[in-house]
Amino acid sequence: DAGVIQSPRHEVTEMGQEVTLRCKPISGHNSLFWYRQTMMRGLELLIYFNNNVPIDDSGMPEDRFSAKMPNASFSTLKIQPSEPRDSAVYFCASNRGGIEAFFGQGTRLTVV
Amino acid sequence: GQQVMQIPQYQHVQEGEDFTTYCNSSTTLSNIQWYKQRPGGHPVFLIQLVKSGEVKKQKRLTFQFGEAKKNSSLHITATQTTDVGTYFCAGQSPGTGNQFYFGTGTSLTVIP
């Protein structure tokens, strides 16, 4: 298995632009997580899907952030409009049955 | 939300010295996982502890889950330069679903 696949690996965008991050979980995994990592705040859980349904989105910073999982093999995290404080590494992770989470390589987002 | 704190935030050790990081949760956990993140990399699962007072070993690494299931520790004996990275604990609370809340992490530097 190729593992959790995220794209793009790096994204540089101007403030105010829309940014879409993509994730393909490991086949057969029924849970998907989006995390944001910064030096100041560490690894923050943004949203968690189970069987494609959003279960807990209490970590989503504000209405500018939205996440979807249209099917078991694809999820997106969208930021519109983006702001410099959104600059971070965004990780997608998946697992099955509450056991170990497998992380993707991450997307390093820079908003200038 | 759930608070998972780790101490210390940073630790520098001479190669060959021991290292310990401590994880404390504000709530009782159903289980706890430990992850390692190398510089520039993504978190990689190390182990999961489920039972109160459980102790598990992986070569030079010893993991412990507290009796009250609110704290945990990771001890590395005789550190090596390959141990460099940030160690995270991640807790899962009963009845809250499959999501894990990551601790603040301990960054380990090993001086050759």
Short mmCIF file of C-alpha atoms in Angstrom, two decimals:
data_model
loop_
_atom_site.label_atom_id
_atom_site.label_comp_id
_atom_site.label_asym_id
_atom_site.label_seq_id
_atom_site.Cartn_x
_atom_site.Cartn_y
_atom_site.Cartn_z
CA ASP A 1 0.00 0.00 0.00
CA ALA A 2 1.25 3.49 -0.82
CA GLY A 3 0.18 4.88 2.52
CA VAL A 4 -1.77 8.07 3.07
CA ILE A 5 -1.24 10.37 0.10
CA GLN A 6 -1.47 14.13 0.41
CA SER A 7 -1.22 16.79 -2.24
CA PRO A 8 0.27 19.19 -2.81
CA ARG A 9 3.40 18.77 -0.69
CA HIS A 10 4.04 22.48 -0.70
CA GLU A 11 1.70 25.38 -1.37
CA VAL A 12 2.51 29.07 -1.44
CA THR A 13 -0.42 31.39 -1.92
CA GLU A 14 -1.35 35.00 -1.47
CA MET A 15 -3.58 36.18 1.31
CA GLY A 16 -7.22 36.06 0.28
CA GLN A 17 -6.83 33.19 -2.13
CA GLU A 18 -8.63 29.88 -1.81
CA VAL A 19 -6.50 26.88 -0.89
CA THR A 20 -7.53 23.23 -1.27
CA LEU A 21 -5.58 20.42 0.33
CA ARG A 22 -6.20 16.85 -0.73
CA CYS A 23 -5.90 13.49 0.97
CA LYS A 24 -6.25 9.88 -0.09
CA PRO A 25 -6.46 7.59 2.96
CA ILE A 26 -5.25 4.02 3.09
CA SER A 27 -7.73 1.66 1.47
CA GLY A 28 -9.94 -0.03 4.04
CA HIS A 29 -9.43 2.59 6.72
CA ASN A 30 -12.74 3.95 7.99
CA SER A 31 -11.51 7.00 9.91
CA LEU A 32 -9.79 10.08 8.55
CA PHE A 33 -8.28 12.96 10.47
CA TRP A 34 -7.01 16.40 9.50
CA TYR A 35 -4.35 17.92 11.77
CA ARG A 36 -2.56 21.25 11.68
CA GLN A 37 0.98 21.57 13.07
CA THR A 38 2.66 24.81 14.06
CA MET A 39 5.52 25.59 16.41
CA MET A 40 3.24 27.57 18.67
CA ARG A 41 0.26 25.24 18.88
CA GLY A 42 1.71 21.82 18.11
CA LEU A 43 -0.49 19.18 16.49
CA GLU A 44 -4.12 20.28 16.51
CA LEU A 45 -6.98 18.02 15.47
CA LEU A 46 -9.13 19.99 13.04
CA ILE A 47 -11.76 17.45 12.02
CA TYR A 48 -12.42 13.75 12.15
CA PHE A 49 -14.49 11.64 9.75
CA ASN A 50 -15.80 8.16 10.39
CA ASN A 51 -17.21 6.24 7.42
CA ASN A 52 -17.11 9.49 5.41
CA VAL A 53 -19.26 11.34 7.93
CA PRO A 54 -17.84 14.30 9.90
CA ILE A 55 -17.99 13.31 13.56
CA ASP A 56 -16.10 16.08 15.31
CA ASP A 57 -15.25 19.40 13.70
CA SER A 58 -14.82 21.33 16.92
CA GLY A 59 -11.19 21.95 16.06
CA MET A 60 -11.90 23.78 12.84
CA PRO A 61 -10.65 27.31 13.51
CA GLU A 62 -13.44 29.28 11.89
CA ASP A 63 -15.84 29.43 8.98
CA ARG A 64 -13.01 30.00 6.56
CA PHE A 65 -12.13 26.33 6.97
CA SER A 66 -14.24 23.53 5.53
CA ALA A 67 -13.63 19.83 4.98
CA LYS A 68 -15.38 17.22 2.90
CA MET A 69 -15.14 13.51 2.37
CA PRO A 70 -17.29 12.64 -0.65
CA ASN A 71 -16.20 9.00 -0.62
CA ALA A 72 -14.01 6.56 1.29
CA SER A 73 -10.93 7.31 -0.78
CA PHE A 74 -10.80 11.09 -0.88
CA SER A 75 -11.01 14.10 1.40
CA THR A 76 -10.37 17.80 1.00
CA LEU A 77 -9.62 20.62 3.40
CA LYS A 78 -10.41 24.05 2.01
CA ILE A 79 -9.44 27.46 3.32
CA GLN A 80 -11.25 30.44 1.84
CA PRO A 81 -10.06 33.13 2.13
CA SER A 82 -6.59 32.21 3.34
CA GLU A 83 -4.67 34.38 5.84
CA PRO A 84 -0.99 34.47 6.82
CA ARG A 85 -1.81 32.92 10.20
CA ASP A 86 -3.01 29.81 8.38
CA SER A 87 0.59 29.04 7.46
CA ALA A 88 1.38 25.60 8.89
CA VAL A 89 1.93 21.99 7.99
CA TYR A 90 -1.37 20.20 7.46
CA PHE A 91 -1.41 16.45 8.00
CA CYS A 92 -4.01 13.95 7.00
CA ALA A 93 -4.12 10.62 8.84
CA SER A 94 -6.26 7.51 8.63
CA ASN A 95 -6.86 4.40 10.68
CA ARG A 96 -9.17 1.49 11.17
CA GLY A 97 -10.77 0.51 14.44
CA GLY A 98 -9.06 3.06 16.64
CA ILE A 99 -5.63 1.53 16.32
CA GLU A 100 -2.53 3.32 15.05
CA ALA A 101 -3.01 6.32 12.82
CA PHE A 102 -1.01 6.47 9.61
CA PHE A 103 0.00 9.98 8.62
CA GLY A 104 0.61 11.38 5.18
CA GLN A 105 3.72 13.36 4.35
CA GLY A 106 1.89 16.61 5.01
CA THR A 107 1.26 19.79 3.05
CA ARG A 108 3.39 22.77 3.98
CA LEU A 109 1.21 25.84 3.43
CA THR A 110 2.64 29.33 3.28
CA VAL A 111 0.28 32.27 2.95
CA VAL A 112 2.01 35.51 2.08
CA GLY B 1 -11.59 20.07 24.79
CA GLN B 2 -9.23 17.46 26.03
CA GLN B 3 -5.85 18.71 27.23
CA VAL B 4 -2.78 16.53 26.91
CA MET B 5 0.42 18.07 28.18
CA GLN B 6 3.95 16.79 27.85
CA ILE B 7 7.10 17.69 29.71
CA PRO B 8 9.74 18.66 29.04
CA GLN B 9 9.16 20.62 25.84
CA TYR B 10 12.81 20.27 24.85
CA GLN B 11 15.60 17.96 26.01
CA HIS B 12 19.25 17.90 25.02
CA VAL B 13 21.25 14.84 26.06
CA GLN B 14 24.70 13.48 25.42
CA GLU B 15 24.72 10.31 23.38
CA GLY B 16 24.51 7.40 25.80
CA GLU B 17 22.49 9.24 28.41
CA ASP B 18 18.92 8.26 29.25
CA PHE B 19 15.85 10.30 28.32
CA THR B 20 12.31 10.42 29.68
CA THR B 21 9.23 12.32 28.52
CA TYR B 22 6.04 12.54 30.53
CA CYS B 23 2.49 12.86 29.30
CA ASN B 24 -0.45 14.06 31.41
CA SER B 25 -4.11 14.20 30.48
CA SER B 26 -6.82 16.31 32.10
CA THR B 27 -9.25 13.40 31.69
CA THR B 28 -9.12 9.63 32.04
CA LEU B 29 -8.05 7.96 28.83
CA SER B 30 -9.22 4.72 27.28
CA ASN B 31 -5.82 4.26 25.68
CA ILE B 32 -2.73 6.18 24.77
CA GLN B 33 -0.46 6.02 21.77
CA TRP B 34 3.08 7.26 21.25
CA TYR B 35 4.44 8.66 18.01
CA LYS B 36 7.85 9.83 16.83
CA GLN B 37 8.35 12.61 14.31
CA ARG B 38 11.77 13.08 12.77
CA PRO B 39 12.75 16.62 11.74
CA GLY B 40 10.90 17.48 8.54
CA GLY B 41 8.91 14.27 8.68
CA HIS B 42 5.51 13.09 9.77
CA PRO B 43 4.42 11.37 13.00
CA VAL B 44 5.04 7.64 12.98
CA PHE B 45 3.25 5.29 15.35
CA LEU B 46 5.38 3.59 18.00
CA ILE B 47 3.03 1.83 20.38
CA GLN B 48 -0.40 1.76 22.03
CA LEU B 49 -1.09 1.20 25.73
CA VAL B 50 -4.55 0.19 26.90
CA LYS B 51 -4.44 -1.31 30.37
CA SER B 52 -3.99 0.53 33.66
CA GLY B 53 -0.38 0.23 34.81
CA GLU B 54 0.69 -1.37 31.54
CA VAL B 55 4.39 -1.41 30.67
CA LYS B 56 5.70 -2.24 27.22
CA LYS B 57 9.24 -2.34 25.87
CA GLN B 58 10.69 -1.91 22.41
CA LYS B 59 14.44 -2.47 22.57
CA ARG B 60 15.77 0.61 24.39
CA LEU B 61 12.31 2.23 24.70
CA THR B 62 10.06 1.62 27.71
CA PHE B 63 6.47 2.86 27.71
CA GLN B 64 4.28 3.05 30.79
CA PHE B 65 0.58 3.83 31.32
CA GLY B 66 -0.39 5.17 34.73
CA GLU B 67 -2.65 3.36 37.14
CA ALA B 68 -5.31 6.06 36.82
CA LYS B 69 -4.95 6.07 33.03
CA LYS B 70 -4.32 9.82 33.03
CA ASN B 71 -0.57 9.82 32.53
CA SER B 72 2.09 8.01 30.61
CA SER B 73 5.84 8.04 30.11
CA LEU B 74 8.40 7.08 27.51
CA HIS B 75 11.93 6.26 28.65
CA ILE B 76 14.85 5.75 26.29
CA THR B 77 17.92 4.03 27.67
CA ALA B 78 21.34 4.96 26.32
CA THR B 79 20.22 7.39 23.64
CA GLN B 80 21.66 7.26 20.14
CA THR B 81 21.73 9.93 17.45
CA THR B 82 19.01 8.02 15.63
CA ASP B 83 16.66 8.82 18.53
CA VAL B 84 16.58 12.49 17.52
CA GLY B 85 13.07 13.80 16.89
CA THR B 86 9.90 14.89 18.62
CA TYR B 87 7.98 12.37 20.67
CA PHE B 88 4.23 12.78 21.00
CA CYS B 89 1.71 11.02 23.13
CA ALA B 90 -1.85 10.87 21.82
CA GLY B 91 -4.80 10.10 24.04
CA GLN B 92 -8.20 8.71 23.26
CA SER B 93 -11.04 9.30 25.71
CA PRO B 94 -13.87 6.87 26.40
CA GLY B 95 -17.07 7.57 24.54
CA THR B 96 -15.67 10.33 22.38
CA GLY B 97 -15.21 8.37 19.22
CA ASN B 98 -12.07 7.43 17.40
CA GLN B 99 -10.22 10.73 17.54
CA PHE B 100 -6.85 11.14 19.22
CA TYR B 101 -5.67 14.32 20.87
CA PHE B 102 -1.96 14.83 20.65
CA GLY B 103 0.21 16.09 23.44
CA THR B 104 2.46 19.09 23.06
CA GLY B 105 5.45 16.92 22.24
CA THR B 106 9.01 16.67 23.54
CA SER B 107 11.80 17.52 21.14
CA LEU B 108 14.89 15.38 21.77
CA THR B 109 18.34 16.41 20.63
CA VAL B 110 21.18 13.91 21.04
CA ILE B 111 24.67 15.36 21.09
CA PRO B 112 27.30 12.96 19.68
#
